[in-house]
Coordinates of C-alpha atoms in Angstrom, one line a residue:
X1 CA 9.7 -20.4 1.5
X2 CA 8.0 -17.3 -0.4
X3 CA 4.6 -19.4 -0.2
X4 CA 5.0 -20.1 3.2
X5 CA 6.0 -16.4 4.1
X6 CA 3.1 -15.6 1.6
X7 CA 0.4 -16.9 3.8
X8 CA 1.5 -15.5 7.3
X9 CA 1.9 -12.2 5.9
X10 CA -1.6 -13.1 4.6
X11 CA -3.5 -14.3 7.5
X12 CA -1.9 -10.8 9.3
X13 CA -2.7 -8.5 7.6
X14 CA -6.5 -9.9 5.9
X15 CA -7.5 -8.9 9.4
X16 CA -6.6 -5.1 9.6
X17 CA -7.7 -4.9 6.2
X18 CA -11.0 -6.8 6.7
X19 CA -11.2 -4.1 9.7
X20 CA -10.5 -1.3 7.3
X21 CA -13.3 -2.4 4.7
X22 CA -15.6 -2.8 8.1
X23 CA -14.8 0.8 9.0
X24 CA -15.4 1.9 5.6
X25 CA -19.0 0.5 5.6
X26 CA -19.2 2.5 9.5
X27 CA -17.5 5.3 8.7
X28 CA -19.8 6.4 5.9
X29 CA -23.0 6.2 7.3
X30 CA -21.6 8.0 10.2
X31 CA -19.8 10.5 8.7
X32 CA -20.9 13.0 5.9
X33 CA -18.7 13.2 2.4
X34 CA -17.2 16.7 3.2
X35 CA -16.5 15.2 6.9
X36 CA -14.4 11.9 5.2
X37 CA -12.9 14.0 2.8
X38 CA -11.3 16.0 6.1
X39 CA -10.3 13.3 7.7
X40 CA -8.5 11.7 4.1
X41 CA -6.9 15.0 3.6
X42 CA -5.7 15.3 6.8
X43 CA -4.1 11.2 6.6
X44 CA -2.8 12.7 3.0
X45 CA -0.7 15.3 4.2
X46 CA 0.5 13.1 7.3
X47 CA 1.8 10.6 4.0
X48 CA 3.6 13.1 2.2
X49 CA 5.2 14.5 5.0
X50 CA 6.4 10.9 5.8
X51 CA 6.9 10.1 2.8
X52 CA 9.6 13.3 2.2
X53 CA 11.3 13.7 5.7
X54 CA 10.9 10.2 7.2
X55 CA 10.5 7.2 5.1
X56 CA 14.6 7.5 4.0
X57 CA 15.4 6.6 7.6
X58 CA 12.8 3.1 7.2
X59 CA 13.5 2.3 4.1
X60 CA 17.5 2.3 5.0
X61 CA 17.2 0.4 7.8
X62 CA 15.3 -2.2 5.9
X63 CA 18.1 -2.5 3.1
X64 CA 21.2 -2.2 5.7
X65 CA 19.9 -4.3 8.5
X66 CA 20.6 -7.4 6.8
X67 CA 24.1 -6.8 6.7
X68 CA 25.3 -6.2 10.4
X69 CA 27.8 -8.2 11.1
X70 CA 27.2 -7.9 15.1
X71 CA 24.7 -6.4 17.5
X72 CA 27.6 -3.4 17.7
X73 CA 26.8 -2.5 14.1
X74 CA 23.2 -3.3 14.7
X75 CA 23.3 -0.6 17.4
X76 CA 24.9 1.5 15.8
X77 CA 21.9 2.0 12.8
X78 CA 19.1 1.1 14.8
X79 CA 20.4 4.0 17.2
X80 CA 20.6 6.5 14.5
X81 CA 17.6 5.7 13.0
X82 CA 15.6 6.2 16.0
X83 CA 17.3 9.4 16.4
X84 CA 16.9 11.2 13.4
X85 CA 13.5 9.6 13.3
X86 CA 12.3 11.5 16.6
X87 CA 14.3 14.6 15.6
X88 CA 12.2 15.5 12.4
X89 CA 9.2 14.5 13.7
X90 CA 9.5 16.8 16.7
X91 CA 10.3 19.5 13.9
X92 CA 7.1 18.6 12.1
X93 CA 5.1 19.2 15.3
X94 CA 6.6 22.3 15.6
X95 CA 5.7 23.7 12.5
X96 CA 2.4 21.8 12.1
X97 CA 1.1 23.5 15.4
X98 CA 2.3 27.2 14.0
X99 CA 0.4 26.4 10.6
X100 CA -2.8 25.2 13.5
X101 CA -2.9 29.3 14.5
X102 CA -2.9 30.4 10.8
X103 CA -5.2 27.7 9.4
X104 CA -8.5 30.1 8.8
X105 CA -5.9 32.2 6.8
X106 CA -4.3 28.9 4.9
X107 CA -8.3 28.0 4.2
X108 CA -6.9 24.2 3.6
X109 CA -9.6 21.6 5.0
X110 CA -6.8 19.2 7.5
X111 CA -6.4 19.3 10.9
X112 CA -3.3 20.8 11.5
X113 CA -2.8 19.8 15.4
X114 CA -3.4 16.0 14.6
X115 CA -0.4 16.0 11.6
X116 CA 2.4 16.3 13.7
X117 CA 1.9 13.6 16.2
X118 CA 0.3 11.5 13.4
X119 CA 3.6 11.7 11.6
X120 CA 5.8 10.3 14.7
X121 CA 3.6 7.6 15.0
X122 CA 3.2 6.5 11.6
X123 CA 7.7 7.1 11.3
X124 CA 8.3 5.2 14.6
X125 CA 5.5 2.4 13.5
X126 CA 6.9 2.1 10.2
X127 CA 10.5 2.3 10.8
X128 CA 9.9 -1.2 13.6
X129 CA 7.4 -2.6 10.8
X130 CA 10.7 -2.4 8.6
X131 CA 12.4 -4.0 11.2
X132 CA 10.7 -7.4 11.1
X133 CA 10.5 -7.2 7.8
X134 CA 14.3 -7.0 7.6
X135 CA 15.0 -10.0 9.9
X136 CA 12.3 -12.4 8.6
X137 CA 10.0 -12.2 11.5
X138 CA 6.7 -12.5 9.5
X139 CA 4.8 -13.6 13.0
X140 CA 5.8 -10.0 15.0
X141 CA 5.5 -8.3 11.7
X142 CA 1.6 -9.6 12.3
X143 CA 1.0 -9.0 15.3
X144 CA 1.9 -5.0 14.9
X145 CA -0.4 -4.8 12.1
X146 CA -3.3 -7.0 14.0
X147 CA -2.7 -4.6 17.3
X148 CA -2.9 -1.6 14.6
X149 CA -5.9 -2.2 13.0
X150 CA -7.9 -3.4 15.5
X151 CA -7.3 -0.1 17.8
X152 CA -7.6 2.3 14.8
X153 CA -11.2 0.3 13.9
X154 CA -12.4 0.3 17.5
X155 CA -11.2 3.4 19.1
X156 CA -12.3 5.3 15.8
X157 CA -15.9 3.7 15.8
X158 CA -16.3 4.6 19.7
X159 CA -15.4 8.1 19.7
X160 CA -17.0 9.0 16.2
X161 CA -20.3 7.3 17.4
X162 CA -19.6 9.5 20.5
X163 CA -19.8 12.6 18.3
X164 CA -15.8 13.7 18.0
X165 CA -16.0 13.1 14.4
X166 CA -12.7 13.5 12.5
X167 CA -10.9 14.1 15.3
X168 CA -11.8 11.1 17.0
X169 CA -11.0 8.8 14.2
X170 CA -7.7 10.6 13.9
X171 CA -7.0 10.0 17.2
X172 CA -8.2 6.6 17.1
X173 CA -5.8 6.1 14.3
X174 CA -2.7 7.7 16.4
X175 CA -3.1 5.7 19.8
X176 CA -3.5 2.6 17.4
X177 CA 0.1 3.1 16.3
X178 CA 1.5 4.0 19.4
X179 CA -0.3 0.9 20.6
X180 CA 1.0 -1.3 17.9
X181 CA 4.7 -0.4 18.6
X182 CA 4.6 -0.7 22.5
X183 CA 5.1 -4.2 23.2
X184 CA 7.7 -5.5 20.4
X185 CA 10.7 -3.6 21.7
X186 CA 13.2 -6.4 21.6
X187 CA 15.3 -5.4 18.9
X188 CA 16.3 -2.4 20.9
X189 CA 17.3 -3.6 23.5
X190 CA 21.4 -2.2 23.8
X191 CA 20.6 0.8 21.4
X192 CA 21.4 3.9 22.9
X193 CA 18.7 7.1 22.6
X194 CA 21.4 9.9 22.1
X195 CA 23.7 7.5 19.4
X196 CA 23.6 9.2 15.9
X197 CA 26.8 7.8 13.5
X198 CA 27.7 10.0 11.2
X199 CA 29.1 7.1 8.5
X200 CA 25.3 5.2 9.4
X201 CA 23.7 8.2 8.7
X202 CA 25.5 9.4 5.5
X203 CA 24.5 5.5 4.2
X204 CA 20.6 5.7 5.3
X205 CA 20.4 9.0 3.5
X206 CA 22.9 8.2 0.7
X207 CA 20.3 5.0 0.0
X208 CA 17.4 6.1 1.1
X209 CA 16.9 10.0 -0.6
X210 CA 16.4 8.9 -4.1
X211 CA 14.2 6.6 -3.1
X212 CA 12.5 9.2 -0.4
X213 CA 12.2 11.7 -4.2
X214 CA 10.9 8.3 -5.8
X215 CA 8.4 7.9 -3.4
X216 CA 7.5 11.8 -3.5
X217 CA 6.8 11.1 -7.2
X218 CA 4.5 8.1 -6.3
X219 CA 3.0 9.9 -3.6
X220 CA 2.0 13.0 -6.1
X221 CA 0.4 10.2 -8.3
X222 CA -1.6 8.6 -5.6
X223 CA -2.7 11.6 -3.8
X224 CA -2.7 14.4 -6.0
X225 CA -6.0 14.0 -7.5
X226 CA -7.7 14.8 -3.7
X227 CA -5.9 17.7 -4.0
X228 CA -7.0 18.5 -7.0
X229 CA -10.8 17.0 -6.5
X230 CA -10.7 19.4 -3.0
X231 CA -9.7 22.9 -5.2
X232 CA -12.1 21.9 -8.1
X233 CA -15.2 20.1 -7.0
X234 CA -14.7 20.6 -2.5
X235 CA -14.4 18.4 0.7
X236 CA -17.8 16.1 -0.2
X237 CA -15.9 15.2 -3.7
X238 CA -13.1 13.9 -2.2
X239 CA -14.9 12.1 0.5
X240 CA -16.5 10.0 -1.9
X241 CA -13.2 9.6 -4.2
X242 CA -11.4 8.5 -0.9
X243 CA -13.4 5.8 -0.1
X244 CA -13.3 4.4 -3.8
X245 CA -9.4 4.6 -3.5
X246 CA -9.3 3.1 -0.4
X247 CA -11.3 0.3 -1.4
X248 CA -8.8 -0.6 -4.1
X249 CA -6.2 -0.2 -1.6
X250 CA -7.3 -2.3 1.0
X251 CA -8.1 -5.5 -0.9
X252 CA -5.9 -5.2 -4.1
X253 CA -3.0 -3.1 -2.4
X254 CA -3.1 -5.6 0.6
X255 CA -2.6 -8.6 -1.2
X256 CA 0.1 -7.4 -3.6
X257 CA 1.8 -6.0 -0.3
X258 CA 1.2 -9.4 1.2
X259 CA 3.5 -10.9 -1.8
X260 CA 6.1 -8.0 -1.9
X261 CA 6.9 -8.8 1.9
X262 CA 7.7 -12.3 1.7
X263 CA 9.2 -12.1 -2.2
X264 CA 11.4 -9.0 -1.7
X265 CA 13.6 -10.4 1.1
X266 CA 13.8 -13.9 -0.3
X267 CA 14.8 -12.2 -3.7
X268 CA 17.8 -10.1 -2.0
X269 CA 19.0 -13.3 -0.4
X270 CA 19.6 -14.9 -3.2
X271 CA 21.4 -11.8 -4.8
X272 CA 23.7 -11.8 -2.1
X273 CA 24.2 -15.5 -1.7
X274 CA 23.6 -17.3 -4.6
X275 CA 24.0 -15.5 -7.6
X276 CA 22.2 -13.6 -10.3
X277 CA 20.6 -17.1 -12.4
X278 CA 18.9 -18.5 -8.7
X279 CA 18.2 -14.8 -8.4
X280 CA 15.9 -14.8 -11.8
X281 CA 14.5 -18.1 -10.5
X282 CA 13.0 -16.2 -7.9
X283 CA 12.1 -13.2 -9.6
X284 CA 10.3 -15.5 -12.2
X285 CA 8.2 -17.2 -9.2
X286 CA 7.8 -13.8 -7.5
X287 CA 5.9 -12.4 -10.9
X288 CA 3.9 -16.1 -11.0
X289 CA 3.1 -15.2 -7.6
X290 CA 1.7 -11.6 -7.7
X291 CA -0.1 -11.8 -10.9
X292 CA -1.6 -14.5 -9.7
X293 CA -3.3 -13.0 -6.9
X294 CA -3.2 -9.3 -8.0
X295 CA -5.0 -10.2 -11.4
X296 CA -8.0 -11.7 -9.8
X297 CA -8.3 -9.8 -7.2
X298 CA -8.8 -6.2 -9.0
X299 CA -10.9 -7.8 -11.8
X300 CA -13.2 -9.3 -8.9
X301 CA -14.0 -5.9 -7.6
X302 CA -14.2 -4.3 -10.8
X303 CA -16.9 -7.2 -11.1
X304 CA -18.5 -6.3 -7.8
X305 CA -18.6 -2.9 -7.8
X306 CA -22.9 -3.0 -8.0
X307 CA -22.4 -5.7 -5.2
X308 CA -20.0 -3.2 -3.0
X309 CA -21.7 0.1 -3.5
X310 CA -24.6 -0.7 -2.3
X311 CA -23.9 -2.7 0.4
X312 CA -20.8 -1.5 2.2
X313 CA -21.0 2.6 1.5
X314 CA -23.1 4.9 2.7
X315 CA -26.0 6.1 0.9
X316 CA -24.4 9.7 -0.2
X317 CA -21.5 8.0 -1.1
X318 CA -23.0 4.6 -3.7
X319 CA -23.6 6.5 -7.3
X320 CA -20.1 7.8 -7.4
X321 CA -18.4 5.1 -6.2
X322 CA -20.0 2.9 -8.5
X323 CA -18.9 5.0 -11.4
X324 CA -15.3 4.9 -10.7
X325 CA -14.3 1.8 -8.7
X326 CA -13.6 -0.2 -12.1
X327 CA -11.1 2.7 -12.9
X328 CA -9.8 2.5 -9.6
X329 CA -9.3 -1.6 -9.7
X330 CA -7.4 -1.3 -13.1
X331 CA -4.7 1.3 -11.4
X332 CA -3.8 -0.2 -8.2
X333 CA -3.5 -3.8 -10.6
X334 CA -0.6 -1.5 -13.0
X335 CA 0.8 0.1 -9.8
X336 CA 0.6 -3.5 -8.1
X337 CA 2.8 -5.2 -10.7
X338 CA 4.9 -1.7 -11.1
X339 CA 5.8 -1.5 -7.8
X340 CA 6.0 -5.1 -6.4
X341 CA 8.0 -6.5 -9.4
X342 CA 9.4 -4.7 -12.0
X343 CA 10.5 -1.8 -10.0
X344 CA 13.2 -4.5 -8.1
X345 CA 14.9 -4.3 -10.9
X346 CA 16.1 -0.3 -9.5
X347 CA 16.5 -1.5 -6.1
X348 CA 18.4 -4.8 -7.0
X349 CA 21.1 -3.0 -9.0
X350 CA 21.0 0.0 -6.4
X351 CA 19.8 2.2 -9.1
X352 CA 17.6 4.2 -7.4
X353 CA 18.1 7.2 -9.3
X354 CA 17.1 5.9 -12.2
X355 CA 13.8 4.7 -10.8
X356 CA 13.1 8.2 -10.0
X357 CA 12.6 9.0 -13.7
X358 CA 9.5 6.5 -14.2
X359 CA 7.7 7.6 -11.2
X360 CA 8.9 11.8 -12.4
X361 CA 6.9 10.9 -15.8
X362 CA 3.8 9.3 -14.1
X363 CA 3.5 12.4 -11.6
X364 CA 3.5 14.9 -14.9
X365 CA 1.0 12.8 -16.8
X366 CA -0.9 12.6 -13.5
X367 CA -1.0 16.0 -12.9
X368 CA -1.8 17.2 -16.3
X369 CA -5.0 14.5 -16.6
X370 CA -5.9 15.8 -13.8
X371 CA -5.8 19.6 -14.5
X372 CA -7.7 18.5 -18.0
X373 CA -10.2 16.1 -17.0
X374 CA -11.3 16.7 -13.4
X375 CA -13.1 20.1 -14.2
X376 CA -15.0 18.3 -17.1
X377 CA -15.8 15.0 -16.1
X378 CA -15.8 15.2 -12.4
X379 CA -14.1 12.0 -10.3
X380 CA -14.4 10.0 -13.0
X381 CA -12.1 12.2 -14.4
X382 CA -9.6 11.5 -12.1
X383 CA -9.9 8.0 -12.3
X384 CA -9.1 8.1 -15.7
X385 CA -5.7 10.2 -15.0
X386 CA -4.8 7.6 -12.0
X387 CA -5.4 4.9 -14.5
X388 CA -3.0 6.5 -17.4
X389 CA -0.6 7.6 -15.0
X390 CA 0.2 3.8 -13.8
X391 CA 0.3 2.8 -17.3
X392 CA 2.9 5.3 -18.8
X393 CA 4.6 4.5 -14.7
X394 CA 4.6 0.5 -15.7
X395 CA 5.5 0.8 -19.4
X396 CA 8.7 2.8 -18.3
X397 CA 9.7 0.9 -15.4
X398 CA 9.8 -2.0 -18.0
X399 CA 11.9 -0.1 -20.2
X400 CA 14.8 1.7 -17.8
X401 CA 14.7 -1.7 -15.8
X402 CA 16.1 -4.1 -18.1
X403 CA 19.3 -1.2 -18.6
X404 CA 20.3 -1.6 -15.3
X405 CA 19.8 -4.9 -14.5
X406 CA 18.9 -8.5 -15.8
X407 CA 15.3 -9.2 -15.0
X408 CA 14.4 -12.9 -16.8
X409 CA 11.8 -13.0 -19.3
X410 CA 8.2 -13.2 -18.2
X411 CA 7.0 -16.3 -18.1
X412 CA 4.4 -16.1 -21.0
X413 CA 2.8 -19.5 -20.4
X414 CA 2.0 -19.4 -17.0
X415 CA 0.9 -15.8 -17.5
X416 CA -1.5 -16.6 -20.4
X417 CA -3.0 -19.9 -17.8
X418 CA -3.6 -17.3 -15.2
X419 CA -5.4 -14.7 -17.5
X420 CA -7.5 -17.3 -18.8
X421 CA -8.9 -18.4 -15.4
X422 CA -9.5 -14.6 -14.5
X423 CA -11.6 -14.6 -17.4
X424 CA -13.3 -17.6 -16.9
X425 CA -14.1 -16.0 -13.1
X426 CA -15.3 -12.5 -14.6
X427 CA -17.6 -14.9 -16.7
X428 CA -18.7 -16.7 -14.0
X429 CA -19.5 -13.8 -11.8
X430 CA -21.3 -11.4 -14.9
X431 CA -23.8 -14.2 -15.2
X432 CA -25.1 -14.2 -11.7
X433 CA -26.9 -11.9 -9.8
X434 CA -29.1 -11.1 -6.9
X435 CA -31.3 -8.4 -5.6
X436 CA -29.8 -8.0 -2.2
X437 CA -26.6 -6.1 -2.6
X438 CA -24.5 -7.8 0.7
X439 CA -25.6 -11.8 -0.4
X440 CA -25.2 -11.0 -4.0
X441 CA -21.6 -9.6 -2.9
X442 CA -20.8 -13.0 -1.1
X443 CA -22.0 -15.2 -3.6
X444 CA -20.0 -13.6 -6.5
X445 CA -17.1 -13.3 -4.2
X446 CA -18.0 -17.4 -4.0
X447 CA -18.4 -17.9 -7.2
X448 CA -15.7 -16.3 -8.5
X449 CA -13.1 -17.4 -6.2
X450 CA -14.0 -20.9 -6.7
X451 CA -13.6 -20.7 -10.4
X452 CA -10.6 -19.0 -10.7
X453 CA -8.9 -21.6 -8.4
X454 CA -10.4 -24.9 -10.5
X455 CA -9.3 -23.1 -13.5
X456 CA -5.7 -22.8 -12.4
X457 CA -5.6 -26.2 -10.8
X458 CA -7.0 -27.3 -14.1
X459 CA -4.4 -25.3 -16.1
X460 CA -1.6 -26.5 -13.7
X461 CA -0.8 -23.3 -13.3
X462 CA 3.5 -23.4 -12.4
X463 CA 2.7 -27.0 -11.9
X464 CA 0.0 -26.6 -9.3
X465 CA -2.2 -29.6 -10.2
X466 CA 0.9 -31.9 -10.1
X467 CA 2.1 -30.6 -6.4
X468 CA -1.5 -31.2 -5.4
X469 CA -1.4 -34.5 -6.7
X470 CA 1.9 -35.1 -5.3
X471 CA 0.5 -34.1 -1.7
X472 CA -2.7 -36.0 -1.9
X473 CA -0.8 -39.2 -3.1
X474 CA 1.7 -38.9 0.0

């Protein structure tokens, strides 16, 4: 089941990714450094204003949805979730537009009149991506994703080519969500508009608040350094830092997400059905899982960094990037296996206050990296505070995880196995090279894929040779 959820997830959402890393390599020859870094402080602000007075209502929905017992209960949250969904984004318009008549006297480099509307897409988009997720239904789940990325690619290409600039990819990326959401309505059909229940709501905010401070924490860790780039070193800074970050996001965030969407809901099922030792049965194949993929995957563009600077990025954007896309790899690997594994731990017990503490530690160390090292050492600089934020952020998730509930051991073996064939890949790829940037990219890519996967079919890693065998014999 999780490999089969696995690779639909997979095939879904490579494409808006593949789209994303496309627009990357569009985006910054088109656009200048101080232009992207406007446009990915603008799509920073729009997350943390999600992240504080929206993503509660999501993230509730996706724990509580599970457990209606009939299509009246359904109603009854779905209704109320719509509700106060639409309700605080219309007050973020409000207040987003006011800030728009006072921005020469802020002096903060966002548009103001795209935040708003950005946010009631992104809430409504994310709150029926939740949905699916909630009810197994990996195939719409897709298709929202697929419809997403494609419009925010191709609408954003055609009006910054046009000459709108960051306003037309914004907008690109808001009809793209509205898009995405328009023709997957089903699960709301019988939910009334005006429905908001008081005992749903007090349970989506009871749940969903510590995680909403939680994810306020993370969000400080991830974003903070533009922030900080912005004040210290300006908008052209940041532009480059951006698209470094979203690199790492794109291909190593996207296949750890890929894993956390079919493990998480398989791993609550068993909770609730089966019992806590099948439940550490499929926490121990969820951790094969993700290390398995995630490992690779950020070591391989570490490894490639040469390869992807200089063929995918602009031209202004190539000698930083290659200076701190290693740094960038090694942090969204540690905030991969934080987030995706050992932070179920909180969530499985209901603990979610406690999980606030490792992410309150990882935003202080952040922060005060960042105020040390980014006047001194530039981007780099806060590469280095991303990467020691994630690793304080994993090694105290370990810690206050096992206190409040049972995760099993690791399983060492299997982990040593995998480790060993990422190594044999980043041999592999180190001793090859070519002078065209975009072949040598695919031939590493090649290379190294194709090693790493004979390695673990080799090492039989979590019995893989002996289920191939199995299949080829049948």
């Amino acid at each position: 089941m999780l490999g089969k959820h696995s690779l639909v997830y997979f095939l879904f959402k490579s494409f808006p990714a593949i789209l994303t890393l496309v627009g990357l390599s569009v985006f910054t020859r088109l656009l200048s450094p101080g232009e992207y870094g406007v446009y990915s402080l603008t799509i920073i602000v729009v997350g943390f204003l999600n992240t504080v007075f929206l993503q509660w209502v999501a993230l509730g929905v996706g724990r509580y949805l599970p457990e209606c017992s009939d299509d009246q209960a359904r109603a009854r949250l779905l209704g109320t979730a719509r509700a106060i969904s639409f309700l605080v984004s219309l007050v973020i318009i409000f207040v987003t537009f006011l800030l728009w008549e006072w921005r020469e006297e802020i002096g903060f480099s966002i548009l103001y009149y795209m935040v708003g509307f950005l946010c009631l897409a992104q809430a409504w988009h994310d709150l029926n991506l939740k949905i699916q997720n909630a009810i197994l239904q990996p195939l719409t789940y897709g298709k929202m994703l697929l419809i997403k990325g494609a419009g925010s690619f191709f609408i954003g290409v055609l009006l910054v080519y046009f000459g709108f600039g960051v306003d037309g990819l914004l907008l690109g990326t808001l009809v793209s969500l509205v898009l995405a959401t328009i023709f997957f309505q089903d699960a709301w059909r019988g939910v009334s508009w005006a429905l908001v229940d008081k005992e749903q709501l007090t349970r989506l905010f009871a749940y969903g608040a510590p995680l909403t401070l939680t994810f306020l924490f993370a969000f400080i860790v991830n974003a903070s350094d533009r922030f900080f780039i912005g004040a210290f070193l300006g908008d052209a800074a940041v532009g480059v830092y951006s698209v470094s970050y979203d690199l790492a996001q794109y291909s190593v965030g996207t296949v750890a997400s890929v894993v956390h969407l079919a493990a998480f809901p398989l791993v609550m099922e068993k909770l609730s059905k089966s019992g806590l030792p099948q439940t550490q049965d499929q926490l121990r194949k969820t951790f094969i899982f993700i290390f398995a993929v995630v490992s690779p995957a950020a070591c391989g563009l570490a490894m490639v960094a040469p390869e992807i600077s200089g063929s995918i990025m602009g031209e202004e954007f190539r000698e930083g990037a290659l200076k701190i896309i290693p740094l960038i790899s090694l942090s969204a690997f540690l905030g991969a296996l934080k987030s995706f594994y050992f932070d179920y731990s909180f969530q499985l017990a209901s603990a979610t206050r406690v999980q606030v503490v490792t992410v309150a530690v990882s935003a202080v160390v952040d922060v005060v990296f960042n105020l040390i090292l980014i006047p001194e050492f530039g981007i780099v600089g806060a590469a280095v505070s991303s990467v020691m934020a994630f690793s304080s952020a994993i090694l105290i998730s370990i810690f206050l995880g096992r206190r409040v509930f049972p995760m099993p051991a690791l399983p060492g073996k299997d982990a040593m196995k995998i480790a060993l064939s990422v190594l044999l890949m980043a041999v592999s790829v180190a001793s090859f090279s070519l002078e065209s940037a975009f072949f040598g990219l695919v031939v590493k890519v090649v290379l190294g894929g194709g090693v790493y996967l004979a390695a673990m079919i080799a090492l039989d890693v979590s019995g893989m040779r002996t289920f191939l065998k199995s299949k080829l014999i049948r």
